[in-house]
């Protein structure tokens, strides 16, 4: 399975990109780094610059049809940049329109709010997004991981880096159901 990892050119939380990437690859799936610009993306360890990663595909030159699922890593700046990019928001919305699984952690649900895909969905996030999610019609819960099938696709969400193991395990279970 080809799994898109959508990140902005700067600001993704490195562990929230690297750990799900490794989990996807360890289960023989193909992770693909998608961004709004070609070149490379700069990750962060909270507010400190971290590693750079090469972009595989660019929003606007690829579509959800090319992928089986989507991962939205967090970080504070990353989803804020993505939600301001119409192409990135449309790319995310495509996964919901096509019924493909989406996984989002930490601040990444900001992009889901912008894509108008949380209405009636139960999800979790970094606690400061709770009001945004509720205002967008979502049901916010404070849980390590949430899997919501109440919609056109399966949505997996988690709150923070400390929840990454549960996040990755839940997403891999969802992917195994899609592959079956």
XYZ file of N, CA, C and O in Angstrom:
720
model
N 0.836 -1.180 0.000
C 0.000 0.000 0.000
C 0.884 1.247 0.000
O 1.888 1.292 0.700
N 0.469 2.260 -0.750
C 1.155 3.556 -0.763
C 0.455 4.476 0.239
O -0.740 4.699 0.143
N 1.237 5.006 1.174
C 0.693 5.852 2.225
C 1.305 7.247 2.090
O 2.523 7.417 2.184
N 0.462 8.254 1.870
C 0.927 9.635 1.782
C 1.132 10.194 3.180
O 0.289 10.015 4.057
N 2.247 10.869 3.374
C 2.539 11.632 4.580
C 2.589 13.083 4.136
O 3.537 13.477 3.457
N 1.576 13.863 4.467
C 1.499 15.251 4.032
C 2.081 16.168 5.096
O 1.618 16.161 6.239
N 3.084 16.966 4.700
C 3.700 17.914 5.619
C 4.004 19.220 4.888
O 4.196 19.236 3.673
N 4.061 20.297 5.648
C 4.454 21.597 5.115
C 5.971 21.619 4.925
O 6.683 20.774 5.478
N 6.480 22.578 4.161
C 7.929 22.658 3.962
C 8.723 22.855 5.250
O 9.912 22.575 5.300
N 8.062 23.329 6.308
C 8.759 23.544 7.567
C 7.787 23.363 8.725
O 6.620 23.706 8.625
N 8.288 22.790 9.820
C 7.510 22.779 11.045
C 6.920 21.465 11.495
O 6.301 21.411 12.547
N 7.111 20.381 10.734
C 6.569 19.101 11.182
C 7.361 18.622 12.402
O 8.583 18.800 12.478
N 6.666 18.054 13.359
C 7.315 17.464 14.529
C 7.999 16.179 14.076
O 7.339 15.250 13.614
N 9.326 16.133 14.177
C 10.082 15.037 13.585
C 9.630 13.663 14.049
O 9.428 12.765 13.239
N 9.432 13.473 15.340
C 9.041 12.155 15.833
C 7.664 11.735 15.302
O 7.405 10.563 15.080
N 6.779 12.716 15.056
C 5.441 12.412 14.552
C 5.444 12.093 13.054
O 4.464 11.565 12.539
N 6.533 12.405 12.390
C 6.752 11.969 11.010
C 7.525 10.657 11.008
O 7.110 9.687 10.367
N 8.626 10.606 11.730
C 9.550 9.469 11.664
C 8.975 8.170 12.227
O 9.141 7.105 11.619
N 8.304 8.228 13.357
C 7.823 6.983 13.971
C 6.695 6.337 13.156
O 6.756 5.137 12.896
N 5.672 7.068 12.705
C 4.666 6.432 11.838
C 5.266 5.971 10.504
O 4.871 4.940 9.972
N 6.212 6.731 9.965
C 6.893 6.351 8.718
C 7.555 4.989 8.887
O 7.396 4.097 8.061
N 8.298 4.847 9.983
C 8.985 3.586 10.275
C 7.972 2.455 10.466
O 8.176 1.339 9.974
N 6.879 2.716 11.151
C 5.852 1.687 11.369
C 5.232 1.235 10.052
O 5.050 0.035 9.819
N 4.922 2.196 9.188
C 4.332 1.872 7.878
C 5.312 1.035 7.053
O 4.955 0.004 6.477
N 6.563 1.471 7.026
C 7.589 0.743 6.261
C 7.822 -0.656 6.837
O 7.989 -1.617 6.081
N 7.795 -0.799 8.158
C 8.055 -2.106 8.780
C 6.951 -3.119 8.464
O 7.157 -4.317 8.622
N 5.794 -2.638 7.994
C 4.707 -3.529 7.601
C 4.592 -3.634 6.081
O 3.527 -3.950 5.552
N 5.712 -3.351 5.402
C 5.854 -3.525 3.952
C 4.970 -2.598 3.128
O 4.650 -2.878 1.986
N 4.567 -1.467 3.721
C 3.852 -0.442 2.970
C 4.869 0.589 2.493
O 5.980 0.674 3.024
N 4.482 1.387 1.517
C 5.378 2.391 0.951
C 4.980 3.788 1.432
O 3.986 4.349 0.970
N 5.757 4.377 2.353
C 5.481 5.751 2.760
C 5.998 6.717 1.699
O 7.070 6.513 1.128
N 5.221 7.769 1.427
C 5.575 8.754 0.401
C 5.432 10.140 1.022
O 4.348 10.494 1.493
N 6.517 10.917 0.997
C 6.476 12.252 1.580
C 5.929 13.241 0.560
O 6.509 13.456 -0.506
N 4.793 13.844 0.893
C 4.115 14.807 0.036
C 4.156 16.159 0.736
O 3.916 16.247 1.941
N 4.465 17.214 -0.025
C 4.481 18.547 0.540
C 3.934 19.543 -0.475
O 3.599 19.173 -1.599
N 3.881 20.779 -0.065
C 3.354 21.829 -0.936
C 4.422 22.400 -1.856
O 4.096 23.171 -2.761
N 5.691 22.052 -1.632
C 6.795 22.469 -2.493
C 7.763 21.319 -2.679
O 7.928 20.478 -1.785
N 8.422 21.300 -3.827
C 9.462 20.307 -4.104
C 10.699 20.623 -3.257
O 10.820 21.700 -2.679
N 11.610 19.688 -3.212
C 12.863 19.890 -2.482
C 12.906 19.050 -1.233
O 12.853 17.828 -1.289
N 12.975 19.724 -0.104
C 12.990 19.013 1.167
C 12.177 19.778 2.199
O 11.883 20.958 2.025
N 11.795 19.066 3.234
C 11.066 19.669 4.342
C 11.974 19.683 5.566
O 12.815 18.802 5.734
N 11.775 20.679 6.410
C 12.556 20.806 7.641
C 11.682 20.421 8.823
O 10.640 21.018 9.063
N 12.130 19.392 9.527
C 11.408 18.948 10.719
C 11.911 19.731 11.941
O 12.948 20.401 11.882
N 11.154 19.602 13.031
C 11.510 20.265 14.285
C 11.345 19.288 15.439
O 10.550 18.359 15.368
N 12.127 19.526 16.487
C 11.924 18.890 17.791
C 11.299 19.991 18.636
O 12.013 20.866 19.135
N 10.009 20.006 18.688
C 9.218 21.073 19.310
C 9.552 22.395 18.625
O 9.111 22.614 17.510
N 10.363 23.262 19.210
C 10.671 24.549 18.575
C 12.090 24.613 18.004
O 12.488 25.644 17.458
N 12.847 23.527 18.121
C 14.227 23.496 17.636
C 14.314 22.788 16.291
O 13.714 21.720 16.097
N 15.084 23.388 15.370
C 15.268 22.779 14.047
C 15.849 21.376 14.193
O 16.715 21.134 15.022
N 15.379 20.476 13.350
C 15.859 19.094 13.350
C 16.289 18.742 11.923
O 16.790 19.590 11.195
N 16.035 17.529 11.521
C 16.515 17.025 10.240
C 15.688 17.513 9.059
O 14.542 17.939 9.221
N 16.279 17.389 7.876
C 15.579 17.669 6.625
C 15.278 16.342 5.938
O 16.051 15.386 6.048
N 14.148 16.284 5.237
C 13.720 15.072 4.547
C 13.343 15.424 3.113
O 12.683 16.436 2.881
N 13.732 14.573 2.151
C 13.408 14.865 0.748
C 11.932 14.632 0.434
O 11.345 13.639 0.870
N 11.377 15.557 -0.331
C 9.980 15.447 -0.759
C 9.904 14.487 -1.939
O 10.697 14.571 -2.877
N 8.943 13.570 -1.900
C 8.739 12.617 -2.989
C 7.746 13.138 -4.029
O 7.932 12.945 -5.226
N 6.662 13.754 -3.558
C 5.619 14.246 -4.458
C 5.092 15.575 -3.934
O 5.201 15.867 -2.748
N 4.514 16.355 -4.848
C 4.049 17.699 -4.510
C 2.538 17.789 -4.705
O 1.997 17.310 -5.706
N 1.882 18.410 -3.719
C 0.448 18.674 -3.810
C 0.194 19.434 -5.110
O 0.942 20.320 -5.475
N -0.863 19.085 -5.809
C -1.172 19.719 -7.088
C -0.642 18.923 -8.266
O -1.135 19.047 -9.378
N 0.373 18.086 -8.005
C 0.905 17.206 -9.046
C 0.632 15.741 -8.726
O 1.120 14.852 -9.394
N -0.120 15.523 -7.650
C -0.510 14.176 -7.250
C -1.934 14.260 -6.706
O -2.467 15.333 -6.507
N -2.550 13.114 -6.494
C -3.910 13.116 -5.952
C -4.089 11.936 -5.006
O -3.266 11.020 -4.980
N -5.180 11.958 -4.285
C -5.489 10.865 -3.371
C -5.642 9.548 -4.114
O -5.446 8.483 -3.531
N -5.970 9.610 -5.411
C -6.095 8.381 -6.201
C -4.800 7.584 -6.242
O -4.821 6.386 -6.487
N -3.670 8.247 -5.992
C -2.363 7.589 -6.028
C -2.019 6.870 -4.728
O -0.977 6.232 -4.649
N -2.886 7.013 -3.718
C -2.556 6.496 -2.393
C -3.701 5.693 -1.795
O -4.851 5.884 -2.153
N -3.330 4.831 -0.841
C -4.314 4.013 -0.135
C -4.753 4.637 1.183
O -5.795 4.270 1.722
N -3.936 5.560 1.722
C -4.237 6.183 3.008
C -3.382 7.432 3.164
O -2.445 7.662 2.384
N -3.703 8.221 4.197
C -3.005 9.484 4.465
C -2.640 9.574 5.937
O -3.460 9.271 6.807
N -1.418 10.039 6.210
C -0.981 10.351 7.568
C -0.690 11.845 7.620
O 0.003 12.385 6.747
N -1.219 12.491 8.655
C -0.968 13.912 8.904
C -0.209 14.044 10.217
O -0.809 14.023 11.287
N 1.127 14.151 10.154
C 1.891 14.390 11.364
C 1.614 15.794 11.878
O 1.178 16.675 11.129
N 1.900 16.021 13.143
C 1.625 17.315 13.734
C 2.823 18.232 13.805
O 3.593 18.351 12.860
N 2.980 18.814 14.972
C 3.885 19.934 15.146
C 2.999 21.165 15.170
O 1.913 21.162 14.588
N 3.438 22.194 15.799
C 2.608 23.386 15.905
C 2.507 24.133 14.578
O 1.415 24.472 14.118
N 3.614 24.365 13.906
C 3.612 25.163 12.673
C 3.125 24.384 11.467
O 2.435 24.937 10.601
N 3.467 23.112 11.378
C 3.156 22.301 10.196
C 1.677 22.365 9.790
O 1.353 22.757 8.666
N 0.734 21.990 10.658
C -0.665 22.027 10.237
C -1.189 23.442 10.020
O -2.106 23.647 9.219
N -0.595 24.418 10.698
C -1.027 25.795 10.481
C -0.666 26.239 9.066
O -1.470 26.878 8.387
N 0.534 25.894 8.606
C 0.916 26.189 7.222
C 0.020 25.433 6.236
O -0.435 25.993 5.238
N -0.225 24.157 6.510
C -1.024 23.340 5.582
C -2.449 23.856 5.457
O -3.007 23.881 4.361
N -3.059 24.265 6.561
C -4.458 24.706 6.500
C -4.619 26.017 5.750
O -5.723 26.373 5.349
N -3.523 26.721 5.514
C -3.559 27.959 4.744
C -3.276 27.721 3.260
O -3.312 28.654 2.467
N -3.009 26.475 2.883
C -2.708 26.125 1.500
C -3.911 25.404 0.897
O -4.220 24.271 1.284
N -4.589 26.042 -0.044
C -5.810 25.468 -0.620
C -5.570 24.101 -1.253
O -6.416 23.215 -1.160
N -4.426 23.922 -1.891
C -4.117 22.637 -2.505
C -3.972 21.532 -1.480
O -4.445 20.410 -1.682
N -3.314 21.833 -0.362
C -3.146 20.843 0.700
C -4.492 20.474 1.313
O -4.778 19.293 1.554
N -5.325 21.477 1.542
C -6.654 21.224 2.117
C -7.487 20.375 1.162
O -8.146 19.416 1.583
N -7.441 20.678 -0.112
C -8.179 19.890 -1.111
C -7.653 18.464 -1.170
O -8.429 17.508 -1.300
N -6.341 18.285 -1.065
C -5.724 16.958 -1.072
C -6.264 16.129 0.102
O -6.646 14.970 -0.068
N -6.314 16.731 1.278
C -6.841 16.039 2.458
C -8.309 15.683 2.246
O -8.726 14.548 2.504
N -9.088 16.621 1.767
C -10.520 16.383 1.550
C -10.756 15.217 0.577
O -11.702 14.449 0.738
N -9.875 15.075 -0.411
C -9.993 13.978 -1.378
C -9.996 12.609 -0.704
O -10.699 11.706 -1.148
N -9.194 12.440 0.325
C -9.135 11.142 1.010
C -10.479 10.813 1.655
O -10.920 9.667 1.635
N -11.133 11.809 2.207
C -12.449 11.612 2.799
C -13.480 11.337 1.704
O -14.300 10.430 1.831
N -13.408 12.091 0.607
C -14.338 11.897 -0.510
C -14.223 10.505 -1.112
O -15.211 9.941 -1.574
N -13.020 9.936 -1.082
C -12.783 8.625 -1.669
C -12.881 7.486 -0.650
O -12.656 6.327 -0.977
N -13.172 7.834 0.605
C -13.348 6.814 1.636
C -12.063 6.147 2.077
O -12.087 5.020 2.567
N -10.947 6.843 1.953
C -9.644 6.265 2.313
C -9.270 6.648 3.747
O -9.568 7.755 4.208
N -8.594 5.754 4.460
C -8.226 6.031 5.857
C -7.312 7.253 5.991
O -6.436 7.488 5.147
N -7.515 7.987 7.083
C -6.692 9.146 7.420
C -6.306 9.025 8.885
O -7.142 8.678 9.726
N -5.035 9.325 9.174
C -4.539 9.342 10.552
C -3.921 10.703 10.814
O -3.126 11.200 10.006
N -4.285 11.337 11.929
C -3.784 12.671 12.271
C -3.432 12.718 13.752
O -4.188 12.225 14.585
N -2.295 13.338 14.058
C -1.851 13.397 15.451
C -1.520 14.832 15.858
O -1.124 15.646 15.037
N -1.738 15.107 17.129
C -1.345 16.349 17.777
C -2.113 17.541 17.199
O -3.324 17.601 17.319
N -1.450 18.494 16.550
C -2.103 19.673 15.980
C -2.636 19.413 14.566
O -3.311 20.276 14.000
N -2.359 18.260 13.974
C -2.766 17.972 12.589
C -4.272 18.086 12.339
O -4.667 18.442 11.230
N -5.145 17.814 13.318
C -6.568 17.990 13.044
C -6.982 19.409 12.646
O -8.076 19.609 12.125
N -6.110 20.404 12.825
C -6.408 21.734 12.294
C -6.675 21.673 10.795
O -7.537 22.363 10.277
N -5.929 20.820 10.102
C -6.111 20.675 8.655
C -7.465 20.027 8.378
O -8.153 20.397 7.421
N -7.872 19.091 9.217
C -9.176 18.446 9.054
C -10.307 19.446 9.274
O -11.316 19.410 8.564
N -10.140 20.321 10.248
C -11.131 21.374 10.486
C -11.244 22.255 9.251
O -12.346 22.546 8.776
N -10.120 22.659 8.699
C -10.116 23.525 7.521
C -10.738 22.826 6.314
O -11.413 23.457 5.506
N -10.546 21.517 6.220
C -11.115 20.744 5.109
C -12.603 20.457 5.315
O -13.244 19.872 4.443
N -13.143 20.846 6.460
C -14.559 20.662 6.788
C -14.970 19.188 6.758
O -15.986 18.821 6.188
N -14.148 18.351 7.410
C -14.427 16.910 7.412
C -14.612 16.331 8.817
O -14.676 15.106 8.969
N -14.732 17.188 9.844
C -14.868 16.662 11.204
C -16.298 16.659 11.717
O -16.578 16.059 12.761
N -17.207 17.268 10.992
C -18.608 17.345 11.435
C -19.150 15.935 11.718
O -19.125 15.063 10.870
N -19.619 15.721 12.954
C -20.184 14.441 13.337
C -19.160 13.361 13.640
O -19.529 12.237 13.980
N -17.877 13.694 13.550
C -16.817 12.709 13.792
C -16.287 12.852 15.212
O -16.215 13.957 15.762
N -15.885 11.738 15.810
C -15.248 11.746 17.123
C -13.750 11.660 16.911
O -13.268 10.776 16.200
N -13.035 12.607 17.528
C -11.582 12.613 17.374
C -10.923 13.248 18.573
O -11.575 13.883 19.397
N -9.611 13.050 18.636
C -8.809 13.663 19.678
C -7.705 14.447 19.007
O -7.512 14.377 17.791
N -6.983 15.228 19.818
C -5.924 16.084 19.297
C -5.154 16.646 20.485
O -5.472 16.359 21.636
N -4.199 17.510 20.173
C -3.585 18.309 21.223
C -4.729 19.087 21.891
O -5.623 19.584 21.193
N -4.774 19.178 23.197
C -5.926 19.769 23.878
C -6.337 21.175 23.416
O -7.519 21.515 23.455
N -5.399 21.987 22.951
C -5.759 23.357 22.557
C -6.639 23.413 21.310
O -7.232 24.453 21.024
N -6.786 22.303 20.590
C -7.638 22.272 19.395
C -9.083 21.916 19.724
O -9.951 21.956 18.857
N -9.346 21.565 20.958
C -10.673 21.089 21.375
C -11.797 22.030 20.928
O -12.792 21.595 20.342
N -11.643 23.313 21.148
C -12.696 24.272 20.783
C -12.846 24.368 19.275
O -13.967 24.429 18.761
N -11.741 24.375 18.539
C -11.802 24.424 17.071
C -12.566 23.223 16.518
O -13.393 23.365 15.615
N -12.279 22.050 17.062
C -12.940 20.828 16.599
C -14.434 20.879 16.929
O -15.274 20.580 16.074
N -14.762 21.281 18.135
C -16.183 21.388 18.516
C -16.908 22.430 17.666
O -18.040 22.204 17.234
N -16.274 23.565 17.414
C -16.890 24.607 16.589
C -17.093 24.145 15.142
O -17.978 24.659 14.457
N -16.295 23.187 14.701
C -16.423 22.649 13.345
C -17.399 21.468 13.296
O -17.557 20.833 12.255
N -18.044 21.170 14.434
C -19.048 20.113 14.471
C -18.527 18.750 14.861
O -19.254 17.762 14.833
N -17.256 18.673 15.258
C -16.681 17.409 15.695
C -16.928 17.169 17.173
O -17.321 18.070 17.920
N -16.707 15.939 17.586
C -16.837 15.549 18.989
C -15.429 15.282 19.495
O -14.788 14.310 19.079
N -14.931 16.167 20.365
C -13.565 16.041 20.862
C -13.549 15.204 22.125
O -14.377 15.388 23.019
N -12.598 14.250 22.190
C -12.416 13.427 23.381
C -10.940 13.460 23.782
O -10.069 13.641 22.937
N -10.686 13.295 25.050
C -9.314 13.278 25.568
C -8.904 11.825 25.762
O -9.048 11.267 26.847
N -8.428 11.213 24.689
C -8.029 9.802 24.709
C -6.705 9.636 23.979
O -6.376 10.415 23.083
N -5.983 8.587 24.327
C -4.693 8.290 23.709
C -4.821 8.127 22.196
O -4.021 8.654 21.431
N -5.820 7.400 21.780
C -6.079 7.200 20.356
C -7.577 7.020 20.173
O -8.252 6.458 21.031
N -8.078 7.530 19.067
C -9.495 7.389 18.744
C -9.609 6.900 17.308
O -8.943 7.422 16.419
N -10.449 5.903 17.100
C -10.746 5.418 15.755
C -12.219 5.697 15.507
O -13.082 5.211 16.236
N -12.500 6.497 14.483
C -13.874 6.868 14.173
C -14.247 6.356 12.792
O -13.624 6.717 11.786
N -15.277 5.513 12.755
C -15.808 4.984 11.492
C -17.133 5.655 11.136
O -17.807 5.229 10.202
N -17.525 6.667 11.878
C -18.789 7.359 11.657
C -18.619 8.425 10.570
O -18.596 9.612 10.849
N -18.457 7.970 9.346
C -18.245 8.889 8.231
C -17.857 8.120 6.992
O -17.936 6.889 6.968
N -17.392 8.813 5.982
C -17.085 8.155 4.715
C -15.804 7.323 4.740
O -15.531 6.567 3.812
N -14.999 7.480 5.800
C -13.730 6.760 5.910
C -13.439 6.480 7.379
O -14.183 6.892 8.255
N -12.327 5.818 7.619
C -11.871 5.598 8.984
C -10.884 6.699 9.335
O -9.957 6.978 8.566
N -11.086 7.314 10.480
C -10.238 8.399 10.950
C -9.587 7.974 12.264
O -10.272 7.644 13.225
N -8.256 7.999 12.285
C -7.476 7.650 13.472
C -6.815 8.928 13.971
O -6.146 9.624 13.196
N -6.993 9.251 15.246
C -6.376 10.450 15.804
C -5.748 10.163 17.161
O -6.197 9.275 17.881
N -4.706 10.937 17.474
C -4.044 10.872 18.785
C -3.661 12.268 19.225
O -3.623 13.193 18.418
N -3.337 12.395 20.516
C -3.129 13.704 21.125
C -1.720 14.266 21.008
O -1.542 15.463 20.843
N -0.698 13.424 21.156
C 0.658 13.950 21.361
C 1.691 12.869 21.078
O 1.342 11.698 20.942
N 2.976 13.261 21.035
C 4.034 12.272 20.783
C 4.018 11.089 21.750
O 4.314 9.961 21.341
N 3.662 11.328 22.992
C 3.615 10.242 23.971
C 2.625 9.145 23.551
O 2.731 7.999 23.984
N 1.669 9.474 22.670
C 0.653 8.518 22.213
C 1.040 7.799 20.920
O 0.224 7.068 20.355
N 2.265 8.016 20.437
C 2.638 7.504 19.113
C 2.525 5.988 18.973
O 2.114 5.503 17.919
N 2.882 5.239 19.982
C 2.783 3.778 19.849
C 1.333 3.372 19.604
O 1.042 2.604 18.684
N 0.420 3.884 20.397
C -1.000 3.555 20.219
C -1.497 4.058 18.862
O -2.275 3.370 18.185
N -1.059 5.244 18.457
C -1.436 5.823 17.166
C -0.992 4.916 16.017
O -1.789 4.562 15.147
N 0.275 4.533 16.030
C 0.807 3.670 14.962
C 0.117 2.307 14.961
O -0.250 1.799 13.890
N -0.052 1.715 16.124
C -0.713 0.406 16.210
C -2.142 0.477 15.658
O -2.567 -0.400 14.902
N -2.881 1.515 16.021
C -4.267 1.657 15.548
C -4.301 1.859 14.038
O -5.116 1.244 13.342
N -3.426 2.701 13.516
C -3.402 2.956 12.078
C -3.024 1.692 11.307
O -3.635 1.383 10.277
N -2.073 0.937 11.811
C -1.681 -0.307 11.137
C -2.819 -1.330 11.157
O -3.016 -2.057 10.179
N -3.594 -1.372 12.247
C -4.778 -2.258 12.284
C -5.789 -1.832 11.223
O -6.377 -2.670 10.531
N -5.993 -0.538 11.085
C -6.920 -0.034 10.055
C -6.412 -0.414 8.672
O -7.170 -0.887 7.825
N -5.128 -0.241 8.433
C -4.556 -0.590 7.128
C -4.678 -2.082 6.836
O -4.944 -2.466 5.692
N -4.532 -2.912 7.855
C -4.653 -4.360 7.623
C -6.076 -4.711 7.231
O -6.296 -5.622 6.426
N -7.054 -3.981 7.742
C -8.449 -4.199 7.345
C -8.713 -3.751 5.920
O -9.516 -4.367 5.205
N -8.047 -2.696 5.478
C -8.198 -2.207 4.114
C -7.562 -3.180 3.137
O -8.102 -3.455 2.054
N -6.401 -3.734 3.523
C -5.673 -4.650 2.635
C -6.347 -6.017 2.539
O -6.107 -6.753 1.591
N -7.178 -6.357 3.523
C -7.793 -7.690 3.547
C -8.831 -7.883 2.455
O -9.381 -7.026 1.884
